[in-house]
Amino acid sequence: MSEATALLKRGGGEAKVLAGGMSLIPAMKLRLSSPATIVDINRIEGLDQIKESKGRLLIGSMVRHHALETSELVRTKARLLSETAECIGDPQIRNRGTIGGAMVHCDPSGDWGGSILAMRGSLRMVGPSKERSVPVDDFLVDTFASAVAPDEILVEVSVPLPPPRSGGAYQKLERRAGDFPTAAVAVQLSLDANDVCTLIGIGLTALGPKNLRAKRAEEALSGRKLTEDTILDASAAASGDSEPTDDPLRGSAKYKKEMAAVLTRRALNMAVRRARGRGDK
Amino acid sequence: MKGSAHDVTVRINGKPVRRKIESRLLLVDYIREVAGLTGAHVGCETSNCGACTVLLDGESVKSCTMFAVQADGRDVLTIEGLSKEGELHPMQQAFWDNHGLQCGFCTPGMIIQAVWLLKENPHPTETEVRYGICGNLCRCTGYQNIVKSILAAADVMKQ
């Protein structure tokens, strides 16, 4: 690790970290990216673990999407994350691509950003002299711009483990299997015994310049009882929170705003069903 | 030689292949140009088509989207390594029996991906097969018989 961060420091911004390479290598072939130095972190040990510790799920940055898709721990404790992993790219991409690489890439259409926002995750980076953690809201800076400094390496993505009566769901609209989303919504919520929403996170994907938190939609539900009406209100608010642009391949901004509401409603309904199911046990 | 040179050894179909290469060389080019195995095809070079799919330590990957240096010391299986002593692998036989190919360009990648799919999920439904090969394009659009072949192979292989 220290060798890797030293190489990055020496590269002075011209060096690039290679994780799964599912975005970097295609970008290099198209000459969109021509890094002078590539630092391959695939052989650094210990970055590919998924662990539970002190109420959090700790995911090493080099954990591949396929591992998150199939991990029993993730499936039982953070269904939103396994559901997100399932719809990334195609099987070969999931075998190679990593959660850390995807987060650092900060593609506004990337599936992970919205789900990590919904789960209120945080990200830990290691630099040549120190390490630090930032909440996901500060990590996602802008289109293709994360908070990782040129000489830092993202080592871990972590999320708080949801309390009982929690549920999460990822709803992705895509033109065909394996495509980037036209729009996607991630929801993570917790209910008390009276179905009052005690925790709520809603993340939007492909609905703005970066993965966005649907703040007004969250406010519409926080501390309120989840009913058909409050869910519809929150869905409309999520549409208002979204900032999509017209795109010749995947539809107009107007269409995507409508889809933001539809997907939010579906994700909320699914998350509520899951939260109740867990409470019944 | 541009960039740094690396002395790598990749075990391809069980046989070590050693060469000093540029760091930018792609794994598919190592397999085709250095090892001389032309089964893994270069279809799109944009990570879309899956014709270059091989198994890397047992996991299916698109070999056009990896550097060869990353495979140093690791095991690669290509279509050429599937048959044993002249006997077709059950997946190859199923593609043969069910006419699972038309022009054949996507076939090596399809078959390798299908082998990985059955390793992960030995009894897939038709839908699971279709999603399982969503990273492999057949430009003849001959998917019907490809799916049929994979399901037939699953039947044979579970016996």
XYZ file of N, CA and C in Angstrom, chain A residues 18-22 25-26 28-31 38 40 42-43 66 70 89-93 95-96 177-178, chain B residues 26 45 47 53 56 59-62 64-67 69-72 74 113 116 120 131-132 134-136:
156
model
N -5.463 1.513 -11.100
C -6.218 0.508 -11.849
C -6.854 -0.460 -10.853
N -8.178 -0.448 -10.798
C -8.894 -1.406 -9.936
C -9.402 -2.515 -10.846
N -10.705 -2.573 -11.110
C -11.221 -3.601 -12.026
C -10.918 -3.266 -13.482
N -10.750 -1.987 -13.765
C -10.411 -1.564 -15.126
C -11.584 -1.519 -16.095
N -12.792 -1.697 -15.587
C -13.942 -1.784 -16.494
C -14.317 -0.441 -17.118
N -9.889 0.994 -18.702
C -9.287 0.401 -19.905
C -10.067 0.795 -21.169
N -11.408 0.709 -21.165
C -12.125 1.225 -22.350
C -11.832 2.708 -22.607
N -9.070 4.268 -21.968
C -7.725 4.351 -22.548
C -7.736 3.962 -24.019
N -8.550 2.939 -24.361
C -8.609 2.519 -25.769
C -9.160 3.626 -26.654
N -10.090 4.397 -26.090
C -10.677 5.497 -26.848
C -9.826 6.760 -26.741
N -8.691 6.645 -26.043
C -7.777 7.776 -25.815
C -8.472 8.917 -25.072
N 0.358 3.754 -14.493
C -0.802 3.038 -13.960
C -0.350 2.250 -12.744
N -1.480 -0.602 -10.476
C -2.447 -1.699 -10.372
C -2.524 -2.151 -8.913
N -4.576 -4.499 -7.782
C -5.232 -5.810 -7.684
C -4.499 -6.797 -6.790
N -3.198 -6.616 -6.638
C -2.450 -7.586 -5.826
C -2.174 -7.099 -4.407
N -19.525 -9.155 -8.394
C -20.068 -10.514 -8.297
C -20.017 -11.032 -6.858
N -23.317 -12.208 -4.606
C -23.506 -13.576 -4.119
C -23.215 -13.737 -2.628
N -23.846 -3.901 -15.225
C -23.212 -4.437 -16.443
C -23.664 -5.835 -16.797
N -22.710 -6.672 -17.159
C -23.002 -8.065 -17.502
C -22.139 -8.958 -16.602
N -22.320 -10.291 -16.674
C -21.593 -11.154 -15.730
C -20.072 -10.972 -15.783
N -19.505 -10.850 -16.973
C -18.050 -10.705 -17.060
C -17.593 -9.407 -16.399
N -18.374 -8.365 -16.560
C -18.030 -7.078 -15.936
C -18.145 -7.196 -14.420
N -17.646 -9.846 -12.722
C -16.539 -10.688 -12.248
C -15.256 -9.891 -12.056
N -15.171 -8.764 -12.677
C -13.913 -8.018 -12.721
C -14.055 -6.655 -12.050
N -30.707 -5.649 -20.920
C -29.851 -6.183 -19.861
C -28.420 -5.719 -20.083
N -27.787 -5.251 -19.027
C -26.373 -4.883 -19.113
C -26.121 -3.448 -19.495
N -2.733 -6.037 -24.174
C -3.964 -6.603 -23.619
C -3.849 -8.122 -23.517
N -13.617 -4.818 -29.137
C -12.566 -4.098 -28.412
C -13.115 -2.979 -27.537
N -15.361 -3.834 -24.876
C -15.914 -4.546 -23.722
C -17.394 -4.870 -23.858
N -14.092 -13.617 -24.357
C -14.252 -14.157 -23.004
C -13.373 -15.389 -22.767
N -10.362 -16.644 -16.138
C -9.145 -16.253 -15.429
C -9.284 -16.805 -14.012
N -12.829 -17.592 -13.353
C -13.890 -16.595 -13.488
C -13.897 -16.040 -14.910
N -15.088 -15.886 -15.480
C -15.134 -15.392 -16.859
C -14.835 -13.892 -16.900
N -13.972 -13.520 -17.805
C -13.605 -12.109 -17.992
C -13.478 -11.831 -19.491
N -13.598 -10.547 -19.829
C -13.372 -10.153 -21.216
C -11.878 -9.846 -21.343
N -10.148 -8.623 -23.538
C -9.743 -7.371 -24.186
C -9.785 -6.222 -23.197
N -10.248 -6.483 -21.985
C -10.383 -5.409 -21.008
C -9.545 -5.710 -19.770
N -8.376 -6.266 -20.021
C -7.401 -6.572 -18.986
C -6.030 -6.486 -19.621
N -5.056 -6.048 -18.842
C -3.696 -6.067 -19.349
C -3.099 -7.452 -19.108
N -0.141 -8.210 -18.237
C 0.687 -8.261 -17.015
C -0.161 -8.622 -15.796
N -1.443 -8.298 -15.859
C -2.307 -8.609 -14.717
C -2.559 -10.111 -14.581
N -2.297 -10.848 -15.651
C -2.520 -12.292 -15.612
C -1.239 -13.054 -15.267
N -0.173 -12.316 -14.948
C 1.104 -12.955 -14.605
C 0.911 -13.928 -13.439
N -1.046 -16.441 -13.311
C -2.414 -16.915 -13.139
C -2.799 -17.880 -14.253
N -18.391 -18.536 -21.616
C -19.302 -17.890 -20.672
C -20.351 -18.890 -20.174
N -18.915 -21.106 -17.536
C -18.857 -20.398 -16.242
C -20.246 -20.321 -15.612
N -21.558 -21.677 -11.890
C -22.209 -20.842 -10.872
C -23.608 -21.339 -10.552
N -29.980 -14.008 -19.162
C -29.247 -12.978 -18.422
C -27.776 -13.358 -18.279
N -27.517 -14.656 -18.182
C -26.144 -15.126 -17.999
C -25.255 -14.858 -19.197
N -25.811 -12.178 -21.227
C -26.120 -10.821 -21.718
C -24.857 -10.025 -22.029
N -23.698 -10.546 -21.634
C -22.453 -9.870 -21.994
C -21.826 -10.437 -23.256
N -22.562 -11.280 -23.964
C -22.050 -11.876 -25.201
C -23.030 -11.595 -26.336
